[in-house]
Short mmCIF file of C-alpha atoms in Angstrom, two decimals:
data_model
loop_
_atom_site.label_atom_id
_atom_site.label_comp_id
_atom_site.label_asym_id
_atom_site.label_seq_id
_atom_site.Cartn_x
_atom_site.Cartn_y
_atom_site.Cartn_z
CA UNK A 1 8.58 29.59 6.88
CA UNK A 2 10.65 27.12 9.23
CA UNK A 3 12.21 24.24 7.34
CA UNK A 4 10.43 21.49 7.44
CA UNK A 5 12.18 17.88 7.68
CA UNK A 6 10.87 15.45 4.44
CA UNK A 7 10.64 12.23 5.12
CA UNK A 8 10.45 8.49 3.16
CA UNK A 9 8.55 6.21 4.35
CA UNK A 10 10.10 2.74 4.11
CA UNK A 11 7.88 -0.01 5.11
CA UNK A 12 4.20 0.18 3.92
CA UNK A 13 3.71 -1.70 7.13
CA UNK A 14 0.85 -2.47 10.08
CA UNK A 15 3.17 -0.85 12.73
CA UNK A 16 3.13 2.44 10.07
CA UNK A 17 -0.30 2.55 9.65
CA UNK A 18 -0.76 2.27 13.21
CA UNK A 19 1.71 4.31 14.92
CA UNK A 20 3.57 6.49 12.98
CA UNK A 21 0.99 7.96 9.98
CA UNK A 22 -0.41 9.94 12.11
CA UNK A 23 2.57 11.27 14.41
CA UNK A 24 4.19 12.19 11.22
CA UNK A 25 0.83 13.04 9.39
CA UNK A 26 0.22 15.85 12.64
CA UNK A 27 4.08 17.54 13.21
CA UNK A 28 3.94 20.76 11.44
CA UNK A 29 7.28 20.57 10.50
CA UNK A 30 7.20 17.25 8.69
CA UNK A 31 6.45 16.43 5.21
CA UNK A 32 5.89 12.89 3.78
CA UNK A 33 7.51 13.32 0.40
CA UNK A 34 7.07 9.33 -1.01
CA UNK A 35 6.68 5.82 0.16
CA UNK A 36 7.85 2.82 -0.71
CA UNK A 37 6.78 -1.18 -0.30
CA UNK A 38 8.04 -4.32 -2.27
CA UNK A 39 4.12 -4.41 -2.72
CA UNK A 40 3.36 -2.21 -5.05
CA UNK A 41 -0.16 -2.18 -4.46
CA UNK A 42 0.42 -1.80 -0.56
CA UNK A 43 2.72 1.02 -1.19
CA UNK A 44 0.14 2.86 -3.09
CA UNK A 45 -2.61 2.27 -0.54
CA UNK A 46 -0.20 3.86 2.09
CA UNK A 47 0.71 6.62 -0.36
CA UNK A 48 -3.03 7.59 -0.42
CA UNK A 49 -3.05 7.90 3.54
CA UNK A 50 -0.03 10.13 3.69
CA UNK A 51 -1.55 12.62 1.08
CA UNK A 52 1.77 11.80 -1.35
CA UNK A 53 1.42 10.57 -4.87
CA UNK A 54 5.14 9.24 -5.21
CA UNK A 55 5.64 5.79 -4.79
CA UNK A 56 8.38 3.05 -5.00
CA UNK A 57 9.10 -0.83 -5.04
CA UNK A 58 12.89 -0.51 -4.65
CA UNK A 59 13.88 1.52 -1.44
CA UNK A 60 17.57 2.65 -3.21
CA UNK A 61 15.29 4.83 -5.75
CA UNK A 62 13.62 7.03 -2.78
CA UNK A 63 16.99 7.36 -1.16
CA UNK A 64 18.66 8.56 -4.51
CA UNK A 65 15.98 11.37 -4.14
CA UNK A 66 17.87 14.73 -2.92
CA UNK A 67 14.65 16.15 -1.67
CA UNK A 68 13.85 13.73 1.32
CA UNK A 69 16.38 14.58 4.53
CA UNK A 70 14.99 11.48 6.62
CA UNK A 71 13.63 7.69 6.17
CA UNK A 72 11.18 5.98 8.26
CA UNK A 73 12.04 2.41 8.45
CA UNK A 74 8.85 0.00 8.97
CA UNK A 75 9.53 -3.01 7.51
CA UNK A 76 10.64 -6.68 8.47
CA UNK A 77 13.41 -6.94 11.10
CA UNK A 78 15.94 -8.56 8.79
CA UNK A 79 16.05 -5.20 6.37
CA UNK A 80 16.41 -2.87 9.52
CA UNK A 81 20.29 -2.78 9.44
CA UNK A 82 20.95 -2.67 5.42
CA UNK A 83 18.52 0.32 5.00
CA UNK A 84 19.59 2.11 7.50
CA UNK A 85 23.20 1.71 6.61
CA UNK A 86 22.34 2.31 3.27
CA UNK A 87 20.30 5.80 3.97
CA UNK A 88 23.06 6.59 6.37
CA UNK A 89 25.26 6.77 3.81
CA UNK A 90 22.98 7.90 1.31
CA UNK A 91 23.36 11.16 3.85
CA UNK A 92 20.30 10.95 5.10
CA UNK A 93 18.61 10.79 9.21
CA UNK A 94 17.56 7.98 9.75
CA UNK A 95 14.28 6.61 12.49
CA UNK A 96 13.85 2.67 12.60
CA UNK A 97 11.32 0.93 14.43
CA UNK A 98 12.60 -1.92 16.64
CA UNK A 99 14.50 -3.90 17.04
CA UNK A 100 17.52 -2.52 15.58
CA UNK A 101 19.21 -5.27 14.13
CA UNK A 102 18.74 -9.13 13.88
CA UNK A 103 22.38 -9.22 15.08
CA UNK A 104 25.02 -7.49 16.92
CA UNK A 105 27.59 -6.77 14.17
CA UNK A 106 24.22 -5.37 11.94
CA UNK A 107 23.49 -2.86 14.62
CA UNK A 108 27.16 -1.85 15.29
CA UNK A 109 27.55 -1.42 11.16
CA UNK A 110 24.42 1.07 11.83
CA UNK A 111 26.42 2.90 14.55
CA UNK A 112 29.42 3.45 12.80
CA UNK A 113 27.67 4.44 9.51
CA UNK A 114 25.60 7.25 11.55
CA UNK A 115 29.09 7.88 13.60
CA UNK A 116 30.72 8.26 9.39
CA UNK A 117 27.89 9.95 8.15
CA UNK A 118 27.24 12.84 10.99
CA UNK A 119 23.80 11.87 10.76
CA UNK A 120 20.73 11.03 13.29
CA UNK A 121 20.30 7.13 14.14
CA UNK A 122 17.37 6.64 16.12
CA UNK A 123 15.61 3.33 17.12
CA UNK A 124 11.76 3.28 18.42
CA UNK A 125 11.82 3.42 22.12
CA UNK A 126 8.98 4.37 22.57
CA UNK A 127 7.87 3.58 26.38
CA UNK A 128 10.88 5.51 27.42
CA UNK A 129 8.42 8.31 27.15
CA UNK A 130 5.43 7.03 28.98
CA UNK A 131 5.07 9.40 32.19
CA UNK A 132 5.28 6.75 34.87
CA UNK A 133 9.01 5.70 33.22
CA UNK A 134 9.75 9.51 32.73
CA UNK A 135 8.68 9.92 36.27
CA UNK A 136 10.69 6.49 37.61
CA UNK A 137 13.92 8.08 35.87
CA UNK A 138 14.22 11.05 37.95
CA UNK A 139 13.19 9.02 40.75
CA UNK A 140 16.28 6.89 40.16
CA UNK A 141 18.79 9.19 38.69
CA UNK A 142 17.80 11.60 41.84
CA UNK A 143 19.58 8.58 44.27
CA UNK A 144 16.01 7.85 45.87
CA UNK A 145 16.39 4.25 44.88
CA UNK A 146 19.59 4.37 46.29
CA UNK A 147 21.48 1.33 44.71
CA UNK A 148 19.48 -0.52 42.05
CA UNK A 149 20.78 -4.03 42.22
CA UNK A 150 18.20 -6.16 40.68
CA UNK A 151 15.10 -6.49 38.68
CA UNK A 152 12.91 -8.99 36.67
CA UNK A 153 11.19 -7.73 33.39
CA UNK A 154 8.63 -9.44 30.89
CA UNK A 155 5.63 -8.93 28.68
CA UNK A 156 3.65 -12.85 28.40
CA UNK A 157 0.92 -13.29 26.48
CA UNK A 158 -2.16 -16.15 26.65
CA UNK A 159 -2.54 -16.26 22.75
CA UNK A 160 -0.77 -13.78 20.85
CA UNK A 161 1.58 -15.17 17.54
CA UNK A 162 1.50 -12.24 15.36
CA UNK A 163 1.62 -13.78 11.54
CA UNK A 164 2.10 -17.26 12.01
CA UNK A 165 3.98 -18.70 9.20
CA UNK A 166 4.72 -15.79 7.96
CA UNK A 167 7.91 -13.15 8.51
CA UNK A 168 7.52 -13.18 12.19
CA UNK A 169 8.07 -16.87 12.95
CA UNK A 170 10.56 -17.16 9.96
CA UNK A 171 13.46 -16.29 12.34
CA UNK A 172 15.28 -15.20 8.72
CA UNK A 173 13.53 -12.41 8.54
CA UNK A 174 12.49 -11.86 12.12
CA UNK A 175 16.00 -12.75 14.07
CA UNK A 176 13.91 -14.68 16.75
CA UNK A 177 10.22 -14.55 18.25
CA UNK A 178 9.42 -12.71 21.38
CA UNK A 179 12.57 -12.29 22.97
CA UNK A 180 13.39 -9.96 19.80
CA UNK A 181 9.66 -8.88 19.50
CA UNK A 182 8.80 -7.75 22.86
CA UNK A 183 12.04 -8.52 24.92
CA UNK A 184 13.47 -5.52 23.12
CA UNK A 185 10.96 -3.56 24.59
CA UNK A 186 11.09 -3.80 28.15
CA UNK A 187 14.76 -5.10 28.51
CA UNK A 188 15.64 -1.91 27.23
CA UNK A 189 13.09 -0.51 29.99
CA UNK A 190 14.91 -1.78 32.61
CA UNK A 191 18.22 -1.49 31.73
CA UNK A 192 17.68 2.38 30.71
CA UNK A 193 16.14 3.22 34.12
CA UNK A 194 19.45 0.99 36.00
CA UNK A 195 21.57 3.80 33.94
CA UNK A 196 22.67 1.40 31.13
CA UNK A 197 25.10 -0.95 33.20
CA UNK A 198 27.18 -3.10 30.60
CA UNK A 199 26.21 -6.20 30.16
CA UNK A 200 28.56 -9.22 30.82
CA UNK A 201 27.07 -12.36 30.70
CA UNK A 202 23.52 -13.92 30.26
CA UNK A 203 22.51 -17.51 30.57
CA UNK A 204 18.94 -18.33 28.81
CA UNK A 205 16.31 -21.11 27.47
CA UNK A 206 13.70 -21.00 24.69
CA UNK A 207 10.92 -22.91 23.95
CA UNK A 208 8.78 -24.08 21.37
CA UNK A 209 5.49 -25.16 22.40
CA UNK A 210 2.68 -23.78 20.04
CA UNK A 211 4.00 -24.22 16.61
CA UNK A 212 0.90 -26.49 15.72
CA UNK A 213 -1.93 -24.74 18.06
CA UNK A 214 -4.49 -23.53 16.07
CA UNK A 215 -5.86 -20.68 18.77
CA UNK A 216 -6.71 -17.48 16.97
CA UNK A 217 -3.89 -14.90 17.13
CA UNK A 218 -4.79 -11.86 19.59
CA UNK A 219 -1.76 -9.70 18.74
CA UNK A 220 -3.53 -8.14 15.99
CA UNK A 221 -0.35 -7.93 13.88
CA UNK A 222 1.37 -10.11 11.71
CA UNK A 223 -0.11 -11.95 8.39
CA UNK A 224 -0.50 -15.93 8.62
CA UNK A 225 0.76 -18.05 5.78
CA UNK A 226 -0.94 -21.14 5.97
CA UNK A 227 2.12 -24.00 5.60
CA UNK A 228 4.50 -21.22 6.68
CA UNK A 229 7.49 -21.16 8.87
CA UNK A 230 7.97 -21.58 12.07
CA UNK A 231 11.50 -21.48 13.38
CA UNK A 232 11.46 -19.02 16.13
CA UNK A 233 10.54 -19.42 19.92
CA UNK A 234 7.56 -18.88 21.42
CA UNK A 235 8.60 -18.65 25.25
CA UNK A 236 12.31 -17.37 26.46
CA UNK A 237 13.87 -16.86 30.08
CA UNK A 238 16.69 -15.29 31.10
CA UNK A 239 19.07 -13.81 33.83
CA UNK A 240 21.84 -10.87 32.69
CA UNK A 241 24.46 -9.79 35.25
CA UNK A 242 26.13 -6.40 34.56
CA UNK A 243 29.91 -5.04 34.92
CA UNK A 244 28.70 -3.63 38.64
CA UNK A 245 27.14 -6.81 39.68
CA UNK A 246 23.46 -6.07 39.12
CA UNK A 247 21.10 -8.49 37.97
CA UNK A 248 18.19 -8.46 35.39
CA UNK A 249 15.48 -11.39 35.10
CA UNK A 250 13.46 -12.04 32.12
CA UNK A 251 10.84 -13.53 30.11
CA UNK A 252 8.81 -13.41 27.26
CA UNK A 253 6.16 -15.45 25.34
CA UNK A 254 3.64 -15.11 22.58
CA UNK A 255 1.52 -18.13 24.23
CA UNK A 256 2.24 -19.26 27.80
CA UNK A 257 -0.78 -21.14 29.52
CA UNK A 258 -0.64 -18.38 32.42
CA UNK A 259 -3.47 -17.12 34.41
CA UNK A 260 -3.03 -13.64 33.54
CA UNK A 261 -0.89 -11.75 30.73
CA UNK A 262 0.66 -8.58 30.51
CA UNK A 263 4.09 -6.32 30.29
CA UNK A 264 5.91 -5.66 34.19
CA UNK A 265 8.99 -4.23 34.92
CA UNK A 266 10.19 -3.85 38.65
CA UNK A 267 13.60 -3.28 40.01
CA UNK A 268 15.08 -2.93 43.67
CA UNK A 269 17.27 -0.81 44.90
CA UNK A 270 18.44 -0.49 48.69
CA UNK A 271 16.29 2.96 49.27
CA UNK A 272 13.07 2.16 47.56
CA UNK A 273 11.62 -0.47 45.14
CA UNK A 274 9.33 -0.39 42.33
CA UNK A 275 6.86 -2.62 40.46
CA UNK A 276 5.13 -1.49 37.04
CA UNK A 277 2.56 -3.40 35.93
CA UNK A 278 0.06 -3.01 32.77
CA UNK A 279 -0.07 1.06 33.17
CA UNK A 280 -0.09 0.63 37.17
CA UNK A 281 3.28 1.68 39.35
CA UNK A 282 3.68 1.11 43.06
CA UNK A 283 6.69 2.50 45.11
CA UNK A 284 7.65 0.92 48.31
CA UNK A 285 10.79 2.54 50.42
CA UNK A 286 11.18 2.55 53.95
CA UNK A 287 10.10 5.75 56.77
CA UNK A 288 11.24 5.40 60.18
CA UNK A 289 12.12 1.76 60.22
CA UNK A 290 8.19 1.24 58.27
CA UNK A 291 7.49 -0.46 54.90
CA UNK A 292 5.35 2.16 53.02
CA UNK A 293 3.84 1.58 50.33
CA UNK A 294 2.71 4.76 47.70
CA UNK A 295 1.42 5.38 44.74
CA UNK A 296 2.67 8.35 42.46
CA UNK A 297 0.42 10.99 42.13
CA UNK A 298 0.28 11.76 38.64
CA UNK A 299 -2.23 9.54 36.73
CA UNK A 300 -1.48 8.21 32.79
CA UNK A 301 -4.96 8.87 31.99
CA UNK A 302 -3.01 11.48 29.70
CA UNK A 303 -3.26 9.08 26.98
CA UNK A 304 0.20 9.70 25.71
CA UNK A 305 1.32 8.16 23.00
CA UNK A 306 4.91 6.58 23.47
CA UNK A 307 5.18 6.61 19.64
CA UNK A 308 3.96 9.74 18.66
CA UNK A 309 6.50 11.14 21.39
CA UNK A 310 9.65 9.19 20.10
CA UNK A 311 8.80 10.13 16.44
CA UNK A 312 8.33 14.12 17.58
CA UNK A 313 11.63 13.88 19.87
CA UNK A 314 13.50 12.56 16.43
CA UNK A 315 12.54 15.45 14.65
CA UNK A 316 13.45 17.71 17.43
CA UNK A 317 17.08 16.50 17.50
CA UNK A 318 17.53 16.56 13.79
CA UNK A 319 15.84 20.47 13.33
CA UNK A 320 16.49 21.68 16.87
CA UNK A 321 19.63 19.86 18.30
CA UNK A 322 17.53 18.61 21.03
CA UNK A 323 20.07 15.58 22.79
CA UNK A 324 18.91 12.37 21.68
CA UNK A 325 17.20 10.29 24.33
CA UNK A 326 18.48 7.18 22.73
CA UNK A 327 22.22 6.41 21.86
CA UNK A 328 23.17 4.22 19.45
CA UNK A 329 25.31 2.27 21.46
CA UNK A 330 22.35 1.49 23.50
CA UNK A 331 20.96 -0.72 20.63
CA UNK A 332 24.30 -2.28 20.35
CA UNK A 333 24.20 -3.48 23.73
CA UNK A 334 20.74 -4.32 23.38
CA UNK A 335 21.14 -6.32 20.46
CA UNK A 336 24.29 -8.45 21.81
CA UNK A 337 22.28 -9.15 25.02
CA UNK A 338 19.10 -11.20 22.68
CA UNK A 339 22.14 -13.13 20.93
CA UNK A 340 23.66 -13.73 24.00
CA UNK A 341 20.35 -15.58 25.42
CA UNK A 342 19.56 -17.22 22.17
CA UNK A 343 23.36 -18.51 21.64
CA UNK A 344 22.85 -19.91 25.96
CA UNK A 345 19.64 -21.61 24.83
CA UNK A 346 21.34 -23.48 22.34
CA UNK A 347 24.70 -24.15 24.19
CA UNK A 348 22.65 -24.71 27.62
CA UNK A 349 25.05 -23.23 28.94
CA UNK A 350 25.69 -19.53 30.23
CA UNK A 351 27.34 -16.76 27.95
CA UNK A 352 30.18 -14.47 28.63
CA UNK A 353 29.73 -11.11 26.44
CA UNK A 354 33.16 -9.53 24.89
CA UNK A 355 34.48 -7.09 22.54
CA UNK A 356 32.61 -4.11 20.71
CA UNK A 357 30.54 -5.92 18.00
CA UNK A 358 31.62 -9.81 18.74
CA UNK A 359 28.54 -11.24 19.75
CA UNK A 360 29.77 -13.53 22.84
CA UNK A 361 32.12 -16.86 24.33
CA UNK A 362 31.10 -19.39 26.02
CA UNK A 363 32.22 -19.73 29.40
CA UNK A 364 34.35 -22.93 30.01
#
């Protein structure tokens, strides 16, 4: 029989349950060995789902276990870096959902501790493996963008605070609201289909608007704390420029009074020009001296699950050598962009990025 990889499961979490029980649950060359919550009670109920009877409160017991090659890491941003580093070193692979750090010198300690250890870092990126992204990469990579110079990016929502009060407005735990929470999504997007350009300076503003609005929370994750913290943003914007002079716009919100809501990405280049918007991508590029406008063929009616597909493509690299879609210098650069546009909203001012794990200066 083929080896099969045995994973921990740290982080008896929503975002588990949701997305990555079952992924794991279905590989046939995965075994859940144990689990392990804070909440006892929560790790047990999770236990139950994954078929394992082994649980723990104190994530340094499962990684003292010899029999589990791989964690999953599900839990609140601010324990993201220290696990990993710790099951890095513990010598074991290591998947993390997003985002990979709350700051720029966590997730560079992550990269050199998988760099130290010889083993797998991967962070959840998942919508790099949605087809219409899969299919935009080729397109790009191919030259038929030609030169892609500029973009805007942003996922805004009506009504959506996950958890008010609790971890994810308590920017302690969470590092920030949505510019962390779904920033890291689809400025990742972008900047993985421009080729990852470095990042050199940012400018940015935050804003909190809906601390005290009492509108029910359509996220669907997140659990309130009545009297709970709220020290995060609920709106950012933001403009990157890149070592080769390419520009990125952005902005996200939890609650934005906006007529419609929804995740976009579009970027120009000087051959072609695209625009994604909730599931839909339209191409326009030139013929003959004619705009045309076209639609890709293929349809995502395939129902594939971006999650499913990142958790499966960690498991290839670690048993298979498969090469890793994600680098972890890619959340590095990720993570020193967010601190970059947080540190501008508070200076007003914008943000010059340096060094390898230094998070930014300000531009005089």
């Amino acid at each position: 029989m083929a080896k099969k990889l045995k994973f921990g499961i740290i982080g008896a979490s929503r975002i588990f349950e949701k997305q990555h029980l079952q992924p794991l649950m279905n590989h046939p060359e995965v075994d859940i060995v144990a689990v392990c919550d804070p909440n006892l009670e929560r790790a047990e109920t999770c236990a139950k789902l994954c078929h394992v009877t082994q649980v723990y409160d104190d994530y340094q017991a499962l990684l003292a276990r010899d029999d589990i090659d791989a964690v999953d890491i599900c839990t609140p941003n601010a324990f993201h870096s220290t696990i990993s580093i710790d099951a890095l070193r513990q010598g074991k692979h290591v998947f993390c959902e997003k985002p990979d750090a709350i700051s720029p010198e966590k997730a560079y300690e992550m990269m050199k501790a998988a760099e130290e250890s010889g083993k797998k870092l991967m962070v959840m990126r998942n919508n790099r493996f949605v087809p219409s992204f899969q299919f935009l990469k080729e397109f790009i990579d191919s030259g038929k963008m030609g030169e892609v110079y500029t973009g805007r990016c942003g996922w805004v929502r009506q009504r959506g605070i996950p958890g008010k009060g609790g971890w994810f407005t308590t920017k302690d735990m969470s590092g920030g609201g949505p510019l962390i929470d779904l920033g890291v999504h689809m400025i990742d997007l972008a900047v993985w289909l421009m080729g990852h350009p470095t990042p050199v300076a940012v400018s940015g503003a935050t804003y909190t608007k809906f601390a005290d609005d009492s509108h029910k929370n359509e996220s669907g994750f997140g659990e309130a704390q009545q009297g709970g913290t709220f020290d995060v943003e609920d709106l950012a914007t933001g403009f990157i420029r890149f070592a080769n002079n390419a520009t990125l716009q952005i902005e996200f919100s939890w609650a934005s009074n906006v007529i419609e809501e929804g995740s976009f990405v579009e970027l120009r280049g000087t051959k072609a020009g695209f625009s994604w918007k909730k599931g839909e991508l339209q191409l326009i590029s030139e013929d003959n001296g004619e705009l045309v406008h076209t639609q890709p063929t293929f349809s995502e009616q395939q129902h594939v699950n971006g999650h499913e597909e990142n958790l499966h493509h960690f498991v290839d690299c670690v048993l298979h050598h498969a090469d890793p879609v994600f680098q972890p210098q890619e959340g590095v650069d990720l993570i020193k962009i967010l601190a970059a546009i947080y540190q501008s909203a508070e200076l007003k001012r914008e943000v010059l990025l340096t060094g390898e794990a230094t998070v930014a200066h300000v531009e005089q």
